[in-house]
Short mmCIF file of C-alpha atoms in Angstrom, two decimals:
data_model
loop_
_atom_site.label_atom_id
_atom_site.label_comp_id
_atom_site.label_asym_id
_atom_site.label_seq_id
_atom_site.Cartn_x
_atom_site.Cartn_y
_atom_site.Cartn_z
CA UNK A 217 86.74 127.24 50.79
CA UNK A 218 89.41 129.95 51.01
CA UNK A 219 92.06 127.56 49.70
CA UNK A 220 89.87 126.54 46.77
CA UNK A 221 89.41 130.17 45.83
CA UNK A 222 93.15 130.74 46.09
CA UNK A 223 93.77 128.08 43.48
CA UNK A 224 93.04 130.81 40.93
CA UNK A 225 92.65 133.91 43.09
CA UNK A 226 91.70 137.37 42.08
CA UNK A 227 93.88 140.19 43.52
CA UNK A 228 91.04 141.19 45.85
CA UNK A 229 90.59 137.64 47.12
CA UNK A 230 94.29 137.23 47.81
CA UNK A 231 94.50 140.57 49.64
CA UNK A 232 91.50 139.65 51.80
CA UNK A 233 93.10 136.31 52.65
CA UNK A 234 96.43 137.86 53.67
CA UNK A 235 94.74 140.53 55.78
CA UNK A 236 92.61 137.91 57.53
CA UNK A 237 95.74 135.94 58.47
CA UNK A 238 97.45 139.08 59.78
CA UNK A 239 94.33 139.95 61.77
CA UNK A 240 94.13 136.50 63.35
CA UNK A 241 97.82 136.57 64.33
CA UNK A 242 97.55 140.07 65.72
CA UNK A 243 94.42 139.21 67.70
CA UNK A 244 96.05 136.11 69.17
CA UNK A 245 99.20 138.04 70.10
CA UNK A 246 97.20 140.87 71.66
CA UNK A 247 95.17 138.43 73.74
CA UNK A 248 98.38 136.92 75.11
CA UNK A 249 100.22 140.12 76.08
CA UNK A 250 99.74 141.53 79.57
CA UNK A 251 99.46 145.23 80.43
CA UNK A 252 103.13 145.05 81.46
CA UNK A 253 104.08 143.74 78.04
CA UNK A 254 104.78 140.17 79.22
CA UNK A 255 103.65 137.15 77.24
CA UNK A 256 100.80 135.20 78.83
CA UNK A 257 100.72 131.51 77.99
CA UNK A 258 97.33 129.89 77.62
CA UNK A 259 98.54 127.04 79.83
CA UNK A 260 101.60 126.42 81.98
CA UNK A 261 102.20 122.74 82.73
CA UNK A 262 104.37 121.61 85.62
CA UNK A 263 106.16 118.39 84.69
CA UNK A 264 107.61 117.04 81.43
CA UNK A 265 106.81 113.39 82.02
CA UNK A 266 104.53 111.51 79.60
CA UNK A 267 101.36 112.98 81.13
CA UNK A 268 102.51 116.60 81.01
CA UNK A 269 103.91 116.18 77.51
CA UNK A 270 100.80 114.48 76.15
CA UNK A 271 98.59 117.16 77.66
CA UNK A 272 100.82 119.80 76.08
CA UNK A 273 100.41 118.08 72.71
CA UNK A 274 96.63 118.03 73.04
CA UNK A 275 96.48 121.71 73.97
CA UNK A 276 98.88 122.77 71.23
CA UNK A 277 96.94 120.73 68.70
CA UNK A 278 93.94 122.86 69.68
CA UNK A 279 95.95 126.07 69.02
CA UNK A 280 96.81 126.90 72.64
CA UNK A 281 100.16 128.40 73.65
CA UNK A 282 101.82 126.07 76.15
CA UNK A 283 104.85 126.29 78.45
CA UNK A 284 106.12 123.15 80.19
CA UNK A 285 108.36 123.59 83.25
CA UNK A 286 110.40 120.56 84.32
CA UNK A 287 112.51 120.53 87.47
CA UNK A 288 115.01 117.93 86.18
CA UNK A 289 117.67 119.26 83.81
CA UNK A 290 118.49 115.93 82.15
CA UNK A 291 115.50 113.82 81.04
CA UNK A 292 117.67 110.68 80.74
CA UNK A 293 117.53 108.17 83.60
CA UNK A 294 118.19 104.41 83.90
CA UNK A 295 114.85 104.13 85.69
CA UNK A 296 113.12 105.23 82.47
CA UNK A 297 114.91 102.61 80.34
CA UNK A 298 114.46 98.87 80.07
CA UNK A 299 114.04 96.87 82.13
CA UNK A 300 112.97 99.20 84.98
CA UNK A 301 111.38 101.70 82.63
CA UNK A 302 109.15 99.11 81.04
CA UNK A 303 105.46 99.97 80.96
CA UNK A 304 102.47 98.08 79.65
CA UNK A 305 100.21 100.34 77.61
CA UNK A 306 96.51 99.54 77.88
CA UNK A 307 93.74 99.83 75.30
CA UNK A 308 92.69 103.45 76.04
CA UNK A 309 96.33 104.62 75.86
CA UNK A 310 96.99 102.73 72.64
CA UNK A 311 93.82 104.15 71.12
CA UNK A 312 94.77 107.68 72.20
CA UNK A 313 98.21 107.41 70.57
CA UNK A 314 96.68 105.87 67.44
CA UNK A 315 94.07 108.62 67.17
CA UNK A 316 96.80 111.24 67.22
CA UNK A 317 99.07 109.51 64.72
CA UNK A 318 101.71 108.56 67.29
CA UNK A 319 101.25 104.82 67.66
CA UNK A 320 103.41 103.85 64.68
CA UNK A 321 106.36 105.67 66.27
CA UNK A 322 106.61 103.10 69.07
CA UNK A 323 109.34 100.57 68.32
CA UNK A 324 110.04 98.53 71.46
CA UNK A 325 106.87 96.44 71.26
CA UNK A 326 107.82 95.30 67.74
CA UNK A 327 110.78 93.25 68.99
CA UNK A 328 110.07 92.75 72.71
CA UNK A 329 107.03 90.67 73.57
CA UNK A 330 108.05 89.69 77.08
CA UNK A 331 110.75 91.43 79.15
CA UNK A 332 111.37 88.52 81.48
CA UNK A 333 114.28 86.20 80.85
CA UNK A 334 113.32 82.62 79.96
CA UNK A 335 109.67 83.61 79.60
CA UNK A 336 107.32 81.03 78.11
CA UNK A 337 105.92 81.61 74.63
CA UNK A 338 102.71 80.63 72.87
CA UNK A 339 99.50 80.02 74.85
CA UNK A 340 101.46 79.88 78.13
CA UNK A 341 103.03 83.32 77.54
CA UNK A 342 102.41 85.71 80.41
CA UNK A 343 100.63 88.81 79.09
CA UNK A 344 99.94 90.54 82.39
CA UNK A 345 99.52 90.01 86.10
CA UNK A 346 97.43 90.84 89.13
CA UNK A 347 99.36 90.94 92.42
CA UNK A 348 102.16 89.03 90.72
CA UNK A 349 99.79 86.27 89.60
CA UNK A 350 100.14 85.91 85.83
CA UNK A 351 97.33 85.58 83.33
CA UNK A 352 98.26 83.73 80.17
CA UNK A 353 97.71 84.52 76.52
CA UNK A 354 95.95 81.25 75.79
CA UNK A 355 93.37 81.84 78.53
CA UNK A 356 92.26 85.29 77.39
CA UNK A 357 89.11 85.15 75.24
CA UNK A 358 89.19 88.42 73.30
CA UNK A 359 85.96 87.55 71.50
CA UNK A 360 84.06 88.52 74.66
CA UNK A 361 85.03 92.18 74.10
CA UNK A 362 83.22 92.69 70.77
CA UNK A 363 86.06 94.67 69.23
CA UNK A 364 85.95 95.28 65.48
CA UNK A 365 88.56 93.68 63.22
CA UNK A 366 91.34 96.17 62.61
CA UNK A 367 91.02 97.82 66.02
CA UNK A 368 94.26 98.74 67.75
CA UNK A 369 95.80 96.23 70.12
CA UNK A 370 94.66 95.96 73.72
CA UNK A 371 98.16 95.94 75.23
CA UNK A 372 101.68 96.83 74.14
CA UNK A 373 105.08 97.03 75.82
CA UNK A 374 106.90 100.35 75.84
CA UNK A 375 109.22 102.23 78.16
CA UNK A 376 109.11 105.64 79.81
CA UNK A 377 112.03 106.99 77.79
CA UNK A 378 110.52 105.93 74.48
CA UNK A 379 107.24 107.63 75.31
CA UNK A 380 108.89 110.83 76.54
CA UNK A 381 111.08 111.02 73.42
CA UNK A 382 108.12 110.65 71.07
CA UNK A 383 105.92 113.08 73.00
CA UNK A 384 108.72 115.66 73.34
CA UNK A 385 109.30 115.59 69.59
CA UNK A 386 105.57 115.93 68.95
CA UNK A 387 105.15 118.77 71.47
CA UNK A 388 108.03 120.78 70.07
CA UNK A 389 106.75 120.28 66.52
CA UNK A 390 103.43 121.77 67.65
CA UNK A 391 105.15 124.81 69.15
CA UNK A 392 105.22 123.85 72.83
CA UNK A 393 107.98 125.53 74.81
CA UNK A 394 109.77 123.20 77.24
CA UNK A 395 112.09 124.61 79.92
CA UNK A 396 114.10 122.11 81.97
CA UNK A 397 115.93 122.59 85.23
CA UNK A 398 113.30 124.96 86.63
CA UNK A 399 111.73 124.10 89.98
CA UNK A 400 108.39 125.73 90.76
CA UNK A 401 108.80 127.49 94.09
CA UNK A 402 105.46 129.30 94.30
CA UNK A 403 102.48 130.48 92.30
CA UNK A 404 99.70 132.99 92.71
CA UNK A 405 96.35 132.86 90.95
CA UNK A 406 93.73 135.52 90.29
CA UNK A 407 90.38 135.41 88.51
CA UNK A 408 92.20 135.93 85.21
CA UNK A 409 95.32 133.82 85.43
CA UNK A 410 98.26 132.35 87.30
CA UNK A 411 101.78 133.68 87.93
CA UNK A 412 104.28 130.88 88.43
CA UNK A 413 107.56 131.48 90.25
CA UNK A 414 110.77 129.51 89.75
CA UNK A 415 113.47 130.99 91.96
CA UNK A 416 114.09 134.45 90.44
CA UNK A 417 112.07 133.80 87.26
CA UNK A 418 108.32 134.17 86.83
CA UNK A 419 105.91 133.12 84.09
CA UNK A 420 102.33 134.15 83.42
CA UNK A 421 99.60 131.83 82.25
CA UNK A 422 95.84 131.74 82.02
CA UNK A 423 95.83 128.22 83.53
CA UNK A 424 98.26 126.03 85.47
CA UNK A 425 98.15 122.23 85.35
CA UNK A 426 100.16 120.16 87.82
CA UNK A 427 101.54 117.06 86.13
CA UNK A 428 104.53 117.06 88.47
CA UNK A 429 104.19 113.62 90.00
CA UNK A 430 103.48 112.01 93.33
CA UNK A 431 105.18 114.76 95.34
CA UNK A 432 103.49 117.48 93.32
CA UNK A 433 104.47 121.01 94.29
CA UNK A 434 101.39 122.33 92.49
CA UNK A 435 99.12 120.10 94.53
CA UNK A 436 100.73 121.12 97.81
CA UNK A 437 100.86 124.84 97.08
CA UNK A 438 97.38 124.74 95.59
CA UNK A 439 95.80 123.50 98.81
CA UNK A 440 94.35 120.29 97.36
CA UNK A 441 93.26 117.65 99.87
CA UNK A 442 95.00 114.33 99.19
CA UNK A 443 92.97 111.60 100.87
CA UNK A 444 93.65 107.89 101.01
CA UNK A 445 95.37 104.98 102.74
CA UNK A 446 98.85 104.40 104.17
CA UNK A 447 101.28 101.82 102.76
CA UNK A 448 101.74 98.16 103.60
CA UNK A 449 105.24 97.81 102.17
CA UNK A 450 108.42 99.49 100.97
CA UNK A 451 109.35 98.57 97.42
CA UNK A 452 112.94 98.64 96.17
CA UNK A 453 114.03 98.94 92.55
CA UNK A 454 117.73 98.05 92.29
CA UNK A 455 120.53 97.37 89.86
CA UNK A 456 123.08 95.22 91.65
CA UNK A 457 126.01 92.86 91.08
CA UNK A 458 125.65 89.58 92.94
CA UNK A 459 128.53 87.29 93.92
CA UNK A 460 126.31 84.19 93.99
CA UNK A 461 123.36 84.82 91.62
CA UNK A 462 122.39 81.14 91.57
CA UNK A 463 120.92 81.62 95.06
CA UNK A 464 118.12 83.80 93.66
CA UNK A 465 115.32 82.56 91.47
CA UNK A 466 114.34 84.10 88.14
CA UNK A 467 111.04 85.89 87.68
CA UNK A 468 108.65 86.85 90.46
CA UNK A 469 109.19 84.88 93.69
CA UNK A 470 106.71 85.02 96.58
CA UNK A 471 108.26 84.21 99.97
CA UNK A 472 107.22 84.03 103.61
CA UNK A 473 108.60 87.55 104.08
CA UNK A 474 107.45 89.33 100.93
CA UNK A 475 108.33 89.17 97.25
CA UNK A 476 111.28 89.73 94.93
CA UNK A 477 111.43 89.90 91.15
CA UNK A 478 114.54 89.37 89.04
CA UNK A 479 113.54 90.03 85.43
CA UNK A 480 117.14 89.95 84.23
CA UNK A 481 120.39 89.16 86.08
CA UNK A 482 121.11 91.96 88.55
CA UNK A 483 117.84 93.84 88.01
CA UNK A 484 116.00 93.13 91.23
CA UNK A 485 112.75 94.51 92.64
CA UNK A 486 111.92 93.77 96.30
CA UNK A 487 108.75 94.22 98.33
CA UNK A 488 109.31 94.33 102.09
CA UNK A 489 106.10 94.51 104.12
CA UNK A 490 107.37 96.99 106.72
CA UNK A 491 104.36 99.31 106.54
CA UNK A 492 106.37 101.67 104.34
CA UNK A 493 108.67 102.48 107.28
CA UNK A 494 111.98 102.60 105.42
CA UNK A 495 110.63 104.67 102.53
CA UNK A 496 109.16 107.12 105.01
CA UNK A 497 112.39 107.36 107.01
CA UNK A 498 114.24 109.03 104.11
CA UNK A 499 117.39 107.16 105.16
CA UNK A 500 120.07 106.63 102.49
CA UNK A 501 119.78 103.41 100.50
CA UNK A 502 123.08 101.65 101.10
CA UNK A 503 124.45 98.36 99.78
CA UNK A 504 124.35 96.94 103.30
CA UNK A 505 120.68 97.82 103.74
CA UNK A 506 119.61 96.40 100.37
CA UNK A 507 121.54 93.21 101.08
CA UNK A 508 119.90 92.84 104.49
CA UNK A 509 116.42 93.30 103.01
CA UNK A 510 117.07 90.98 100.06
CA UNK A 511 118.49 88.26 102.33
CA UNK A 512 115.52 88.47 104.67
CA UNK A 513 112.88 88.54 101.93
CA UNK A 514 114.51 85.84 99.78
CA UNK A 515 115.52 83.70 102.77
CA UNK A 516 119.03 83.28 101.33
CA UNK A 517 122.50 84.46 102.27
CA UNK A 518 123.02 86.10 98.88
CA UNK A 519 125.90 88.60 98.69
CA UNK A 520 125.73 91.91 96.84
CA UNK A 521 129.11 93.12 95.62
CA UNK A 522 128.02 96.38 93.94
CA UNK A 523 124.97 98.61 94.24
CA UNK A 524 124.75 100.59 90.99
CA UNK A 525 121.55 102.40 91.88
CA UNK A 526 118.42 101.97 93.94
CA UNK A 527 115.18 103.77 94.65
CA UNK A 528 112.24 103.06 96.96
CA UNK A 529 108.47 103.37 96.62
CA UNK A 530 105.35 102.24 98.44
CA UNK A 531 101.74 101.21 97.90
CA UNK A 532 100.41 104.39 99.52
CA UNK A 533 97.11 105.09 97.73
CA UNK A 534 95.86 108.67 97.74
CA UNK A 535 93.67 110.77 95.48
CA UNK A 536 92.92 114.48 95.33
CA UNK A 537 89.34 115.14 96.43
CA UNK A 538 89.13 117.80 93.71
CA UNK A 539 91.06 118.08 90.44
CA UNK A 540 90.52 121.82 90.07
CA UNK A 541 90.97 124.84 92.30
CA UNK A 542 90.17 128.00 90.37
CA UNK A 543 92.60 128.16 87.47
CA UNK A 544 94.78 125.34 88.77
CA UNK A 545 94.21 121.71 87.75
CA UNK A 546 95.86 118.38 88.50
CA UNK A 547 96.52 115.36 86.28
CA UNK A 548 98.48 112.12 86.51
CA UNK A 549 100.32 111.22 89.71
CA UNK A 550 99.77 114.76 90.99
CA UNK A 551 96.08 113.81 91.24
CA UNK A 552 96.42 110.20 92.37
CA UNK A 553 99.13 107.83 93.59
CA UNK A 554 99.23 104.08 94.15
CA UNK A 555 101.66 101.19 93.95
CA UNK A 556 103.33 100.86 90.54
CA UNK A 557 101.95 97.38 89.95
CA UNK A 558 101.16 96.66 86.32
CA UNK A 559 101.85 100.11 84.87
CA UNK A 560 98.36 101.40 85.56
CA UNK A 561 99.56 104.76 86.86
CA UNK A 562 100.97 105.78 83.47
CA UNK A 563 97.82 104.73 81.65
CA UNK A 564 95.62 106.49 84.18
CA UNK A 565 97.59 109.72 83.79
CA UNK A 566 97.55 109.62 79.98
CA UNK A 567 93.79 109.11 80.19
CA UNK A 568 93.59 112.26 82.32
CA UNK A 569 95.50 114.19 79.66
CA UNK A 570 93.32 112.94 76.79
CA UNK A 571 90.17 113.86 78.71
CA UNK A 572 91.36 117.25 79.94
CA UNK A 573 93.13 118.58 76.86
CA UNK A 574 90.20 119.30 74.55
CA UNK A 575 88.00 120.54 77.39
CA UNK A 576 90.56 123.04 78.66
CA UNK A 577 91.30 124.18 75.10
CA UNK A 578 87.59 124.75 74.44
CA UNK A 579 87.36 126.76 77.66
CA UNK A 580 90.34 128.91 76.65
CA UNK A 581 88.87 129.58 73.19
CA UNK A 582 85.39 130.40 74.50
CA UNK A 583 83.92 127.27 72.93
CA UNK A 584 82.99 125.38 76.11
CA UNK A 585 79.39 124.76 77.12
CA UNK A 586 78.61 125.32 80.79
CA UNK A 587 80.11 122.61 82.96
CA UNK A 588 82.42 121.17 80.28
CA UNK A 589 85.63 121.69 82.26
CA UNK A 590 83.98 120.38 85.43
CA UNK A 591 83.24 117.13 83.60
CA UNK A 592 86.98 116.41 83.68
CA UNK A 593 86.68 115.70 87.39
CA UNK A 594 83.32 113.93 87.27
CA UNK A 595 84.57 111.56 84.56
CA UNK A 596 88.15 110.95 85.64
CA UNK A 597 87.88 110.85 89.44
CA UNK A 598 85.79 107.62 89.45
CA UNK A 599 88.27 105.98 87.05
CA UNK A 600 91.11 106.96 89.37
CA UNK A 601 89.25 105.61 92.39
CA UNK A 602 88.79 102.26 90.63
CA UNK A 603 92.51 102.01 89.89
CA UNK A 604 93.40 102.85 93.49
CA UNK A 605 91.10 100.09 94.75
CA UNK A 606 92.63 97.70 92.20
CA UNK A 607 96.06 98.57 93.61
CA UNK A 608 94.90 98.14 97.21
CA UNK A 609 93.49 94.72 96.38
CA UNK A 610 96.82 93.62 94.92
CA UNK A 611 98.76 94.80 97.97
CA UNK A 612 96.30 92.99 100.24
CA UNK A 613 96.79 89.57 98.65
CA UNK A 614 100.56 90.00 98.28
CA UNK A 615 100.93 90.37 102.04
CA UNK A 616 102.81 87.38 103.52
CA UNK A 617 100.08 86.50 106.02
CA UNK A 618 98.20 83.16 106.12
CA UNK A 619 94.93 84.94 105.32
CA UNK A 620 96.36 86.77 102.32
CA UNK A 621 98.10 83.65 101.03
CA UNK A 622 94.83 81.71 101.19
CA UNK A 623 93.07 84.42 99.19
CA UNK A 624 96.02 84.55 96.79
CA UNK A 625 95.62 80.83 96.06
CA UNK A 626 91.92 81.25 95.27
CA UNK A 627 92.57 84.20 92.94
CA UNK A 628 95.32 82.20 91.24
CA UNK A 629 92.90 79.36 90.49
CA UNK A 630 90.32 81.79 89.10
CA UNK A 631 92.90 83.52 86.91
CA UNK A 632 93.91 80.17 85.42
CA UNK A 633 90.44 79.79 83.90
CA UNK A 634 89.30 81.27 80.59
CA UNK A 635 86.65 83.54 82.09
CA UNK A 636 88.89 84.55 84.98
CA UNK A 637 91.85 85.45 82.78
CA UNK A 638 89.56 87.35 80.41
CA UNK A 639 88.09 89.37 83.28
CA UNK A 640 91.47 90.30 84.74
CA UNK A 641 92.95 91.08 81.32
CA UNK A 642 89.95 93.28 80.54
CA UNK A 643 90.47 95.25 83.75
CA UNK A 644 94.24 95.56 83.42
CA UNK A 645 94.05 96.49 79.73
CA UNK A 646 91.22 98.94 80.27
CA UNK A 647 88.98 97.31 77.67
CA UNK A 648 85.83 97.90 79.71
CA UNK A 649 86.66 101.52 80.66
CA UNK A 650 83.78 103.94 80.12
CA UNK A 651 82.36 107.19 81.46
CA UNK A 652 78.89 107.30 82.96
CA UNK A 653 77.38 110.11 80.91
CA UNK A 654 73.84 109.45 82.08
CA UNK A 655 70.83 109.23 79.79
CA UNK A 656 69.54 106.24 77.86
CA UNK A 657 72.25 105.93 75.22
CA UNK A 658 73.76 102.45 75.75
CA UNK A 659 76.97 103.28 73.86
CA UNK A 660 77.48 106.78 75.27
CA UNK A 661 80.65 106.97 77.35
CA UNK A 662 82.43 104.12 75.59
CA UNK A 663 85.41 104.43 73.26
CA UNK A 664 84.29 104.52 69.64
CA UNK A 665 85.00 101.33 67.69
CA UNK A 666 87.51 101.70 64.90
CA UNK A 667 84.94 101.62 62.09
CA UNK A 668 86.39 101.05 58.64
CA UNK A 669 84.66 102.93 55.86
CA UNK A 670 84.17 101.38 52.44
CA UNK A 671 86.99 103.52 51.03
CA UNK A 672 89.39 101.87 53.50
CA UNK A 673 89.72 104.79 55.88
CA UNK A 674 89.43 104.02 59.59
CA UNK A 675 87.89 106.33 62.16
CA UNK A 676 91.02 106.46 64.30
CA UNK A 677 92.98 107.76 61.33
CA UNK A 678 90.45 110.58 60.84
CA UNK A 679 90.94 111.88 64.40
CA UNK A 680 94.49 113.18 64.07
CA UNK A 681 93.25 116.80 64.11
CA UNK A 682 91.64 116.46 67.55
CA UNK A 683 88.18 117.62 66.47
CA UNK A 684 84.84 116.12 67.32
CA UNK A 685 83.17 114.09 64.60
CA UNK A 686 79.68 113.20 63.42
CA UNK A 687 79.90 109.88 61.62
CA UNK A 688 76.96 109.43 59.27
CA UNK A 689 76.66 105.99 57.68
CA UNK A 690 73.56 106.91 55.65
CA UNK A 691 74.60 110.23 54.06
CA UNK A 692 71.76 112.09 55.76
CA UNK A 693 71.70 115.71 54.52
CA UNK A 694 69.91 116.90 57.65
CA UNK A 695 72.81 115.64 59.79
CA UNK A 696 75.31 117.52 57.66
CA UNK A 697 73.26 120.70 57.94
CA UNK A 698 73.14 120.32 61.71
CA UNK A 699 76.89 119.68 61.93
CA UNK A 700 77.58 122.87 59.99
CA UNK A 701 76.18 124.81 62.96
CA UNK A 702 79.20 123.63 64.99
CA UNK A 703 81.85 124.50 62.43
CA UNK A 704 85.40 124.31 63.72
CA UNK A 705 84.45 121.86 66.47
CA UNK A 706 82.67 118.95 64.78
CA UNK A 707 83.50 117.62 61.35
CA UNK A 708 81.05 115.67 59.26
CA UNK A 709 82.20 112.29 57.93
CA UNK A 710 79.84 110.27 55.76
CA UNK A 711 80.00 106.90 54.10
CA UNK A 712 79.00 103.36 54.74
CA UNK A 713 81.15 101.12 56.93
CA UNK A 714 82.05 97.50 56.48
CA UNK A 715 80.49 96.77 59.87
CA UNK A 716 78.18 99.45 61.23
CA UNK A 717 77.18 97.46 64.33
CA UNK A 718 73.55 98.25 63.51
CA UNK A 719 74.12 102.02 63.79
CA UNK A 720 73.20 104.83 61.42
CA UNK A 721 75.15 107.71 63.01
CA UNK A 722 77.65 108.31 65.85
CA UNK A 723 78.70 111.57 67.54
CA UNK A 724 82.31 111.30 68.72
CA UNK A 725 84.04 113.65 71.17
CA UNK A 726 87.60 114.81 70.45
CA UNK A 727 88.91 112.22 72.93
CA UNK A 728 87.27 109.37 71.00
CA UNK A 729 84.38 108.85 73.40
CA UNK A 730 80.90 108.25 72.00
CA UNK A 731 78.60 111.12 72.97
CA UNK A 732 75.55 109.86 71.08
CA UNK A 733 74.63 107.04 68.71
CA UNK A 734 71.54 106.08 66.75
CA UNK A 735 70.19 103.01 65.02
CA UNK A 736 68.15 103.44 61.85
CA UNK A 737 65.79 105.88 63.60
CA UNK A 738 67.93 109.00 63.85
CA UNK A 739 66.47 111.56 66.25
CA UNK A 740 67.90 114.96 65.31
CA UNK A 741 66.46 116.57 68.44
CA UNK A 742 68.37 114.17 70.69
CA UNK A 743 71.47 114.57 68.54
CA UNK A 744 71.37 118.35 68.92
CA UNK A 745 70.99 118.00 72.68
CA UNK A 746 74.12 115.83 72.71
CA UNK A 747 75.98 118.33 70.54
CA UNK A 748 74.98 121.21 72.81
CA UNK A 749 76.23 119.30 75.83
CA UNK A 750 79.78 119.06 74.49
CA UNK A 751 80.10 121.83 71.91
CA UNK A 752 79.00 125.41 71.22
CA UNK A 753 76.87 126.20 68.19
CA UNK A 754 78.43 128.64 65.72
CA UNK A 755 81.53 128.84 67.89
CA UNK A 756 83.47 130.32 64.97
CA UNK A 757 81.42 133.50 65.36
CA UNK A 758 82.47 133.88 69.00
CA UNK A 759 86.16 134.48 68.26
#
């Protein structure tokens, strides 16, 4: 409205507009300056991995000031690049990137469909795995998932470095401040904020979010309980030169002692079922040790001539029993860890960020209904628990025991069927992910389908601003009037869709989750209850 008036403004209108902008800037600056004259960030994020960066983007999109502290000076690492840095993005992650206008910036998936050398193509192409058991493209029946034509893909290949590069560029464009080479050494929280210490430097924020990985300093200093199960194996990720490479097989090889995977010559992953002993010993990873483990697991006398680099990991599965302690929150691997089998950890963490971002921003801006921030834990903790159990199940049937091998054979047979492959693909790709929001709404808690309006616009493309949305297929004036009461939080979008799935209206949260939906009998009372659960009426007047 202001911009339309400025198209041919009167002097008084223009002066009012300029003064309003100055007032908003001054108010924001005043709110973020402490009594000692120090700037107070709305949120300080520990960790500049994909989860921390994506969360920073979500918060900055919602007009929050964000500082990201990363302990590593140089973000480049061979472990973030192909082939070791490869990650499979699942449906919720792909949808999240698409809904923020970032999906088209991914390039790797456009020319790399399978990272494994000599991989089969066509119906026999491996498109995922469970415990190293592949499920094949030709066996996956996507029609069982009832996805609309034009919806984003259910899985894509990317790499850690590609994601971090895209998210860093996006975060900086939104005004996020990223400081690298700063290790968090302590923090202190009060009822009003958090002071974060990094050696002799300190930073003030209203909130602190730990996205600092499996060995999270924020989690440890914050007193979060980290409950779970101990590992069955030590995993090795190595780049080696081999004198006699013909002695090793290509692809994933199960043996009587464990498993090894050679995706490309010299890029070898090993699983040694030692109960995680070597990883826990913190001994140096030498060429001699890697050779001994590889020989034992592969049952060959292969010779390693050069060890370029190596790292270890385990299938330890732990999860924070709470994701919030006062003004400190956890997300990503800081909140949950498990074996890196199938790339689910990255997807789980990005899902945390998408869920938390808009809720924390609403809390900061005074636009959060009671309990909104607490719903981050109640929605995401069960999803994390499911992924941890999925990881434990994989470790159990990869164990080189007769019992595990018998179970492995049964699972392999099931996965080679159409229904079996479709089930496992649906779980790995997150197609069936939803939040239990309670109530009688059958669609509530599911990701909104990518409806295409008659003018060609798709819902995902209308979500780039990170606002909630009321989608009205019937141009109902009463729905528009109701939406106006939540100005600045929910936008009203009307128009018929090519396929409405029998619906007349849909309320969509900023993270793309359906909060309410109606068939031809729209109940405005129930709609307003749903709006009040996730948004504040007339929130613009509260600023």
